[in-house]
Amino acid sequence: MARPRVFVTRRIPDEGLLPIGEACDLRTWEGELPPSRAELLEAVEGCDGILTLLTDRVDADLLDRAGPRLRVVSNYAVGYDNIDVAGCAARGIAVGNTPGVLTETTADLAFALLAASARRVAEGDRYVRAGRWLTWGPMLLLGPDLHGAMLGIVGFGRIGQALARRATGFDMTVLYWSRTRLDPAEEARRDVAWADLDDLLARSDFVSIHASLSPGTRHLIDAAALGRMKPSAILVNTARGPIVDQAALADALRRGVIAGAALDVTDPEPMAPDDPLAGLDQCLIVPHIGSASPATRGRMARMAAANLLAGVRGEPLPNPVVPG
Ligand code: NAP
Ligand code: GLV
Ligand code: GLV
């Protein structure tokens, strides 16, 4: 029997590529940059399975080009807003993602961004390297304390909850907003309290976003939401760029509506070097590295490979995305 034909849209760790290569007729995109749209459409033609990254848009055009043999799209990410999940379901194509294995690593980065932006770590580093460090200064690079501060978590799923555990360990008070509420005993056990979004925005010293991107969360943080925040507040986003209206954020930072922001995700990605946010010292920006530890990327690769291999064999995926 012919081996299933699969396309992997970028080199991922060997923990994933090796098992795929053993079982399939594998083509991997070797470029450091993603395939262009035309290259991607050409490469998926006639495939039984594709392993995609969040930089690949899987829409009706791509599914048409792939053709009737396609059985599975395995995303090397927990987020799957790059995939038309309903379109895949309508064609009987399974979709997989990598939940859980990157939760702690991404929460670590969210906390790192929160602490670094509060205590002006990147600004301080630039200050030293620019030769501006002349003496110890009573007023030099002051920033708010983490301990005793109120953290508002928007989207209380796996990563939001993992951030809450870190924050309570740093003596922060935690509010969360999600459509689903924990029961009161569980809230007490975790030392967190639910608040509606407007209330959370108004009371928090730090607001960290952990909701998935969907039509319901696109531009959830717009000019009006930013206007509800404290002038001293810092916004952290490690979820998806389009959840924040980036033009409104730049304007709010420039006018002092809020004090700072720390972003692992932007809209678009990559952020242009001349983006208004890139010119603001009070905005810390890193290039979508939330899950970027070797161990986690290896676990994601294994999980994405397991989804892909189950899919091409017509078996249920270990981690299926259920169309919502
Ligand atoms: P998760 O467990 O599914 O959590 C997402 C949460 O978002 C859910 O608890 C959900 O709660 C909430 N949510 C969804 N739609 C909402 C809406 N309309 N309004 C309010 N809350 C909503 O997912 P996760 O594993 O924590 O990952 C969360 C997101 O982080 C991913 O989707 C991905 O985009 C992003 N991510 C980024 C990185 C990175 O490298 N920066 C790494 C991993 C993940 P309710 O259903 O109760 O509302
Ligand atoms: C990364 O952003 C992911 O969704 O896994
Ligand atoms: C600062 O370094 C101090 O000793 O207070």
CSV table of C-alpha atoms and ligand atoms in Angstrom, one decimal:
chain,number,residue,atom,x,y,z
A,1,MET,CA,0.0,0.0,0.0
A,2,ALA,CA,1.3,3.5,-0.8
A,3,ARG,CA,2.6,5.4,2.1
A,4,PRO,CA,0.4,8.4,3.0
A,5,ARG,CA,1.7,11.7,1.5
A,6,VAL,CA,2.2,14.5,4.0
A,7,PHE,CA,3.5,18.0,3.9
A,8,VAL,CA,5.1,19.6,7.0
A,9,THR,CA,5.2,23.4,6.4
A,10,ARG,CA,8.4,24.1,8.4
A,11,ARG,CA,11.2,22.1,10.1
A,12,ILE,CA,9.9,21.1,13.5
A,13,PRO,CA,11.9,19.2,16.2
A,14,ASP,CA,13.0,15.6,15.3
A,15,GLU,CA,10.7,14.2,18.0
A,16,GLY,CA,7.9,15.0,15.5
A,17,LEU,CA,9.6,14.6,12.1
A,18,LEU,CA,11.2,11.2,12.7
A,19,PRO,CA,8.0,9.3,13.4
A,20,ILE,CA,6.3,11.0,10.5
A,21,GLY,CA,9.2,10.2,8.2
A,22,GLU,CA,9.1,6.5,9.3
A,23,ALA,CA,5.4,6.1,8.3
A,24,CYS,CA,4.8,8.6,5.5
A,25,ASP,CA,6.0,9.9,2.3
A,26,LEU,CA,7.2,13.2,3.9
A,27,ARG,CA,8.0,16.5,2.4
A,28,THR,CA,9.2,19.2,4.8
A,29,TRP,CA,9.5,22.9,3.9
A,30,GLU,CA,13.1,23.6,4.7
A,31,GLY,CA,13.0,27.4,4.4
A,32,GLU,CA,13.5,29.6,7.5
A,33,LEU,CA,10.6,31.6,6.3
A,34,PRO,CA,7.2,30.1,5.6
A,35,PRO,CA,6.3,29.0,2.1
A,36,SER,CA,4.6,31.8,0.1
A,37,ARG,CA,0.9,31.3,-0.4
A,38,ALA,CA,1.5,30.0,-3.9
A,39,GLU,CA,4.2,27.6,-2.7
A,40,LEU,CA,1.9,26.4,0.1
A,41,LEU,CA,-1.0,25.7,-2.2
A,42,GLU,CA,1.3,23.8,-4.6
A,43,ALA,CA,2.8,21.7,-1.8
A,44,VAL,CA,-0.5,20.5,-0.3
A,45,GLU,CA,-1.8,19.2,-3.6
A,46,GLY,CA,-2.7,15.5,-3.3
A,47,CYS,CA,-1.7,15.3,0.3
A,48,ASP,CA,-3.3,12.9,2.8
A,49,GLY,CA,-2.2,15.1,5.7
A,50,ILE,CA,-0.6,18.5,6.4
A,51,LEU,CA,1.2,19.6,9.5
A,52,THR,CA,0.7,23.4,9.7
A,53,LEU,CA,2.1,26.3,11.7
A,54,LEU,CA,0.1,29.3,13.0
A,55,THR,CA,1.7,31.2,10.1
A,56,ASP,CA,-0.2,29.1,7.5
A,57,ARG,CA,-3.8,30.0,6.6
A,58,VAL,CA,-5.9,26.9,6.1
A,59,ASP,CA,-9.0,28.1,4.3
A,60,ALA,CA,-11.4,26.8,1.6
A,61,ASP,CA,-9.0,27.6,-1.2
A,62,LEU,CA,-6.3,25.6,0.4
A,63,LEU,CA,-8.6,22.7,1.1
A,64,ASP,CA,-9.8,22.8,-2.5
A,65,ARG,CA,-6.2,22.7,-3.7
A,66,ALA,CA,-5.3,19.9,-1.4
A,67,GLY,CA,-8.1,17.8,-2.9
A,68,PRO,CA,-10.2,14.9,-1.8
A,69,ARG,CA,-7.4,12.8,-0.3
A,70,LEU,CA,-6.8,15.2,2.6
A,71,ARG,CA,-7.9,13.6,5.9
A,72,VAL,CA,-6.1,15.7,8.5
A,73,VAL,CA,-4.7,19.1,9.3
A,74,SER,CA,-2.5,19.0,12.4
A,75,ASN,CA,-1.6,22.4,13.8
A,76,TYR,CA,1.7,22.8,15.6
A,77,ALA,CA,0.1,25.2,18.1
A,78,VAL,CA,-2.7,25.2,20.6
A,79,GLY,CA,-4.4,28.2,18.9
A,80,TYR,CA,-6.2,27.3,15.7
A,81,ASP,CA,-7.6,30.6,14.5
A,82,ASN,CA,-5.5,30.2,11.3
A,83,ILE,CA,-7.7,27.2,10.4
A,84,ASP,CA,-11.3,27.1,9.0
A,85,VAL,CA,-12.3,24.4,11.4
A,86,ALA,CA,-16.0,24.3,10.2
A,87,GLY,CA,-14.8,24.1,6.6
A,88,CYS,CA,-12.6,21.1,7.5
A,89,ALA,CA,-15.4,19.4,9.4
A,90,ALA,CA,-17.8,19.9,6.4
A,91,ARG,CA,-15.3,18.0,4.2
A,92,GLY,CA,-14.6,15.3,6.8
A,93,ILE,CA,-11.1,16.5,7.5
A,94,ALA,CA,-10.0,16.2,11.1
A,95,VAL,CA,-8.1,19.1,12.8
A,96,GLY,CA,-5.6,18.6,15.6
A,97,ASN,CA,-3.8,21.0,18.0
A,98,THR,CA,-1.3,20.8,20.9
A,99,PRO,CA,-3.1,21.8,24.1
A,100,GLY,CA,-1.6,21.4,27.6
A,101,VAL,CA,2.0,20.7,26.7
A,102,LEU,CA,2.8,24.4,26.3
A,103,THR,CA,0.7,25.8,29.1
A,104,GLU,CA,3.4,26.2,31.8
A,105,THR,CA,6.0,27.5,29.3
A,106,THR,CA,3.6,30.2,27.9
A,107,ALA,CA,2.5,31.2,31.4
A,108,ASP,CA,6.2,31.6,32.3
A,109,LEU,CA,6.6,34.0,29.5
A,110,ALA,CA,3.4,35.9,30.4
A,111,PHE,CA,4.8,36.4,33.9
A,112,ALA,CA,8.2,37.3,32.6
A,113,LEU,CA,6.6,40.0,30.4
A,114,LEU,CA,4.5,41.3,33.3
A,115,ALA,CA,7.5,41.6,35.6
A,116,ALA,CA,9.9,42.9,33.0
A,117,SER,CA,7.5,45.7,31.9
A,118,ALA,CA,6.7,46.7,35.5
A,119,ARG,CA,10.3,46.9,36.4
A,120,ARG,CA,11.4,48.3,33.1
A,121,VAL,CA,14.0,45.6,32.4
A,122,ALA,CA,14.3,46.1,28.6
A,123,GLU,CA,14.4,49.9,29.1
A,124,GLY,CA,17.1,49.5,31.7
A,125,ASP,CA,19.2,47.3,29.4
A,126,ARG,CA,18.9,49.8,26.6
A,127,TYR,CA,19.9,52.6,29.1
A,128,VAL,CA,23.1,50.8,30.2
A,129,ARG,CA,24.1,49.8,26.6
A,130,ALA,CA,23.6,53.4,25.4
A,131,GLY,CA,26.2,54.6,28.0
A,132,ARG,CA,23.7,56.5,30.0
A,133,TRP,CA,24.3,54.8,33.4
A,134,LEU,CA,26.2,57.5,35.3
A,135,THR,CA,25.2,56.8,38.9
A,136,TRP,CA,22.7,55.0,41.2
A,137,GLY,CA,19.6,57.2,41.2
A,138,PRO,CA,16.9,57.6,43.7
A,139,MET,CA,14.4,58.3,40.9
A,140,LEU,CA,16.0,56.2,38.2
A,141,LEU,CA,13.7,53.8,36.2
A,142,LEU,CA,11.0,53.5,38.9
A,143,GLY,CA,8.2,51.0,38.2
A,144,PRO,CA,5.3,49.5,40.1
A,145,ASP,CA,5.5,46.6,42.6
A,146,LEU,CA,4.1,43.3,41.6
A,147,HIS,CA,3.5,42.2,45.2
A,148,GLY,CA,0.2,43.6,46.5
A,149,ALA,CA,-0.9,44.5,43.0
A,150,MET,CA,-4.2,43.4,41.3
A,151,LEU,CA,-3.9,41.2,38.2
A,152,GLY,CA,-6.9,40.8,35.9
A,153,ILE,CA,-6.8,37.7,33.7
A,154,VAL,CA,-9.0,37.8,30.6
A,155,GLY,CA,-9.8,34.3,29.4
A,156,PHE,CA,-9.4,31.8,32.3
A,157,GLY,CA,-8.4,28.6,30.4
A,158,ARG,CA,-5.3,26.5,30.8
A,159,ILE,CA,-2.7,29.3,30.4
A,160,GLY,CA,-4.8,31.9,32.2
A,161,GLN,CA,-5.0,29.6,35.2
A,162,ALA,CA,-1.3,28.8,35.1
A,163,LEU,CA,-0.6,32.5,35.2
A,164,ALA,CA,-2.9,32.9,38.2
A,165,ARG,CA,-0.8,30.3,40.1
A,166,ARG,CA,2.4,32.2,39.5
A,167,ALA,CA,0.7,35.5,40.5
A,168,THR,CA,-0.7,34.3,43.8
A,169,GLY,CA,2.9,33.0,44.6
A,170,PHE,CA,4.1,36.6,44.1
A,171,ASP,CA,1.4,37.9,46.5
A,172,MET,CA,-0.7,39.5,43.8
A,173,THR,CA,-4.5,39.5,44.0
A,174,VAL,CA,-6.1,37.8,41.0
A,175,LEU,CA,-9.4,38.6,39.2
A,176,TYR,CA,-10.5,36.7,36.2
A,177,TRP,CA,-13.1,37.1,33.5
A,178,SER,CA,-14.2,34.2,31.3
A,179,ARG,CA,-17.6,33.1,30.0
A,180,THR,CA,-17.5,30.1,32.3
A,181,ARG,CA,-17.2,30.7,36.0
A,182,LEU,CA,-15.6,28.3,38.5
A,183,ASP,CA,-17.7,27.3,41.4
A,184,PRO,CA,-17.2,29.4,44.5
A,185,ALA,CA,-15.3,26.6,46.4
A,186,GLU,CA,-12.9,26.3,43.5
A,187,GLU,CA,-12.4,30.1,43.3
A,188,ALA,CA,-11.6,30.1,47.1
A,189,ARG,CA,-9.2,27.2,46.7
A,190,ARG,CA,-7.3,29.0,43.9
A,191,ASP,CA,-7.6,32.4,45.6
A,192,VAL,CA,-9.1,34.0,42.6
A,193,ALA,CA,-12.4,36.0,42.1
A,194,TRP,CA,-14.5,36.4,39.0
A,195,ALA,CA,-15.3,39.9,37.8
A,196,ASP,CA,-17.1,41.1,34.7
A,197,LEU,CA,-14.8,42.5,32.1
A,198,ASP,CA,-15.5,46.2,32.7
A,199,ASP,CA,-15.0,45.8,36.4
A,200,LEU,CA,-11.8,43.8,35.9
A,201,LEU,CA,-10.4,46.4,33.6
A,202,ALA,CA,-11.2,49.2,36.0
A,203,ARG,CA,-9.7,47.5,39.1
A,204,SER,CA,-6.6,45.8,37.8
A,205,ASP,CA,-3.0,47.1,37.9
A,206,PHE,CA,-2.0,44.5,35.3
A,207,VAL,CA,-4.3,43.0,32.7
A,208,SER,CA,-3.1,39.8,30.9
A,209,ILE,CA,-5.0,38.3,28.0
A,210,HIS,CA,-5.3,34.6,27.6
A,211,ALA,CA,-8.5,34.1,25.6
A,212,SER,CA,-8.5,32.3,22.2
A,213,LEU,CA,-9.0,34.5,19.1
A,214,SER,CA,-12.5,34.3,17.6
A,215,PRO,CA,-15.0,36.7,16.2
A,216,GLY,CA,-16.2,37.2,19.9
A,217,THR,CA,-12.7,38.3,21.1
A,218,ARG,CA,-11.4,40.2,18.0
A,219,HIS,CA,-10.6,43.8,19.3
A,220,LEU,CA,-12.1,42.9,22.7
A,221,ILE,CA,-9.5,45.4,24.0
A,222,ASP,CA,-10.4,48.5,22.0
A,223,ALA,CA,-10.2,52.2,22.8
A,224,ALA,CA,-13.2,52.0,25.1
A,225,ALA,CA,-11.7,49.0,27.1
A,226,LEU,CA,-8.4,50.8,27.3
A,227,GLY,CA,-10.2,53.9,28.6
A,228,ARG,CA,-11.6,51.9,31.5
A,229,MET,CA,-8.2,50.8,32.7
A,230,LYS,CA,-6.2,52.7,35.3
A,231,PRO,CA,-3.7,55.3,34.0
A,232,SER,CA,-1.0,53.3,35.9
A,233,ALA,CA,-2.0,49.9,34.4
A,234,ILE,CA,0.1,47.6,32.2
A,235,LEU,CA,-1.5,45.4,29.5
A,236,VAL,CA,0.1,42.0,28.7
A,237,ASN,CA,-0.9,40.0,25.6
A,238,THR,CA,0.5,36.5,25.0
A,239,ALA,CA,-2.7,35.2,23.3
A,240,ARG,CA,-3.3,36.6,19.8
A,241,GLY,CA,-2.5,40.1,18.4
A,242,PRO,CA,-6.0,40.8,16.9
A,243,ILE,CA,-7.6,40.6,20.4
A,244,VAL,CA,-6.2,44.1,21.0
A,245,ASP,CA,-6.9,47.0,18.7
A,246,GLN,CA,-3.3,47.9,18.1
A,247,ALA,CA,-3.9,51.4,16.8
A,248,ALA,CA,-6.0,52.2,19.9
A,249,LEU,CA,-3.2,50.7,22.1
A,250,ALA,CA,-0.6,52.9,20.5
A,251,ASP,CA,-2.8,55.9,21.0
A,252,ALA,CA,-3.6,55.0,24.6
A,253,LEU,CA,0.1,54.6,25.5
A,254,ARG,CA,1.1,57.9,23.8
A,255,ARG,CA,-1.6,59.8,25.6
A,256,GLY,CA,-1.0,58.1,29.0
A,257,VAL,CA,-4.4,56.4,29.1
A,258,ILE,CA,-2.5,53.4,30.4
A,259,ALA,CA,1.1,53.2,31.5
A,260,GLY,CA,2.6,50.3,29.6
A,261,ALA,CA,2.2,47.2,27.5
A,262,ALA,CA,4.1,44.0,26.9
A,263,LEU,CA,3.3,42.0,23.8
A,264,ASP,CA,4.3,38.5,22.6
A,265,VAL,CA,1.8,38.7,19.8
A,266,THR,CA,0.9,41.5,17.4
A,267,ASP,CA,-1.3,42.2,14.5
A,268,PRO,CA,0.1,41.7,12.0
A,269,GLU,CA,3.0,39.4,12.7
A,270,PRO,CA,5.8,40.1,12.2
A,271,MET,CA,5.4,43.7,13.5
A,272,ALA,CA,6.9,46.2,11.1
A,273,PRO,CA,10.0,47.9,12.6
A,274,ASP,CA,8.3,51.3,12.0
A,275,ASP,CA,5.1,50.3,13.8
A,276,PRO,CA,4.0,53.1,16.1
A,277,LEU,CA,4.3,50.7,19.1
A,278,ALA,CA,7.9,50.0,18.3
A,279,GLY,CA,8.8,53.6,18.9
A,280,LEU,CA,7.4,53.6,22.4
A,281,ASP,CA,9.7,52.9,25.3
A,282,GLN,CA,6.8,51.8,27.5
A,283,CYS,CA,5.9,49.0,25.1
A,284,LEU,CA,7.9,45.8,25.4
A,285,ILE,CA,7.6,43.6,22.4
A,286,VAL,CA,9.0,40.0,21.8
A,287,PRO,CA,8.5,37.9,18.7
A,288,HIS,CA,5.8,35.3,19.6
A,289,ILE,CA,8.1,33.1,21.8
A,290,GLY,CA,5.5,32.0,24.3
A,291,SER,CA,6.1,28.3,23.9
A,292,ALA,CA,9.7,28.6,22.9
A,293,SER,CA,11.6,26.2,25.2
A,294,PRO,CA,13.3,23.2,23.7
A,295,ALA,CA,11.4,20.7,25.9
A,296,THR,CA,8.0,22.2,25.1
A,297,ARG,CA,8.7,22.5,21.4
A,298,GLY,CA,9.7,18.8,21.5
A,299,ARG,CA,6.5,17.9,23.2
A,300,MET,CA,4.4,19.9,20.7
A,301,ALA,CA,6.2,18.2,17.9
A,302,ARG,CA,5.4,14.7,19.3
A,303,MET,CA,1.8,15.7,19.8
A,304,ALA,CA,1.4,17.2,16.4
A,305,ALA,CA,3.0,14.1,14.8
A,306,ALA,CA,0.6,11.8,16.8
A,307,ASN,CA,-2.4,13.8,15.5
A,308,LEU,CA,-1.1,13.7,11.9
A,309,LEU,CA,-0.4,10.0,12.0
A,310,ALA,CA,-3.8,9.1,13.5
A,311,GLY,CA,-5.5,11.3,10.9
A,312,VAL,CA,-3.9,9.8,7.9
A,313,ARG,CA,-4.7,6.3,9.2
A,314,GLY,CA,-8.4,7.4,9.6
A,315,GLU,CA,-8.2,7.0,13.4
A,316,PRO,CA,-9.5,9.5,16.0
A,317,LEU,CA,-6.9,12.1,16.8
A,318,PRO,CA,-5.5,12.1,20.3
A,319,ASN,CA,-6.0,15.9,20.5
A,320,PRO,CA,-8.8,16.9,18.1
A,321,VAL,CA,-10.2,20.4,17.7
A,322,VAL,CA,-13.9,20.2,18.1
A,323,PRO,CA,-15.8,22.6,15.8
A,324,GLY,CA,-17.5,25.2,18.1
B,1,NAP,P1,-7.9,27.4,26.5
B,1,NAP,O1,-7.6,26.5,27.7
B,1,NAP,O2,-8.9,27.0,25.5
B,1,NAP,O3,-8.3,28.9,27.1
B,1,NAP,C1,-8.9,29.9,26.4
B,1,NAP,C2,-9.9,30.6,27.2
B,1,NAP,O4,-10.4,31.7,26.5
B,1,NAP,C3,-11.0,29.6,27.6
B,1,NAP,O5,-10.9,29.3,28.9
B,1,NAP,C4,-12.3,30.4,27.3
B,1,NAP,O6,-13.1,30.5,28.4
B,1,NAP,C5,-11.7,31.8,26.9
B,1,NAP,N1,-12.6,32.4,25.9
B,1,NAP,C6,-12.8,32.0,24.6
B,1,NAP,N2,-13.6,32.8,24.0
B,1,NAP,C7,-14.0,33.7,24.8
B,1,NAP,C8,-14.8,34.8,24.7
B,1,NAP,N3,-15.5,35.1,23.6
B,1,NAP,N4,-14.9,35.7,25.8
B,1,NAP,C9,-14.2,35.4,26.9
B,1,NAP,N5,-13.4,34.4,27.1
B,1,NAP,C10,-13.3,33.5,26.0
B,1,NAP,O7,-6.6,27.7,25.7
B,1,NAP,P2,-5.1,27.9,26.3
B,1,NAP,O8,-4.3,26.6,26.1
B,1,NAP,O9,-5.1,28.5,27.6
B,1,NAP,O10,-4.6,29.0,25.2
B,1,NAP,C11,-5.2,30.2,25.1
B,1,NAP,C12,-4.7,31.0,23.9
B,1,NAP,O11,-3.3,31.4,24.1
B,1,NAP,C13,-4.6,30.1,22.6
B,1,NAP,O12,-5.9,30.1,22.0
B,1,NAP,C14,-3.6,30.8,21.8
B,1,NAP,O13,-4.2,31.7,20.9
B,1,NAP,C15,-2.7,31.5,22.8
B,1,NAP,N6,-1.3,30.9,22.9
B,1,NAP,C16,-0.3,31.7,22.7
B,1,NAP,C17,1.0,31.2,22.8
B,1,NAP,C18,2.2,32.1,22.5
B,1,NAP,O14,3.2,31.6,22.0
B,1,NAP,N7,2.1,33.4,22.8
B,1,NAP,C19,1.2,29.9,23.2
B,1,NAP,C20,0.1,29.1,23.5
B,1,NAP,C21,-1.2,29.7,23.4
B,1,NAP,P3,-14.7,30.5,28.3
B,1,NAP,O15,-15.0,29.5,27.2
B,1,NAP,O16,-15.1,30.1,29.7
B,1,NAP,O17,-15.0,31.9,28.0
B,2,GLV,C1,1.0,29.6,20.0
B,2,GLV,O1,0.8,30.8,19.8
B,2,GLV,C2,0.0,28.6,20.1
B,2,GLV,O2,-1.2,28.9,19.9
B,2,GLV,O3,0.4,27.4,20.4
B,3,GLV,C1,20.2,48.9,46.9
B,3,GLV,O1,21.0,48.2,46.2
B,3,GLV,C2,20.2,48.9,48.3
B,3,GLV,O2,21.1,48.3,48.9
B,3,GLV,O3,19.2,49.4,48.8
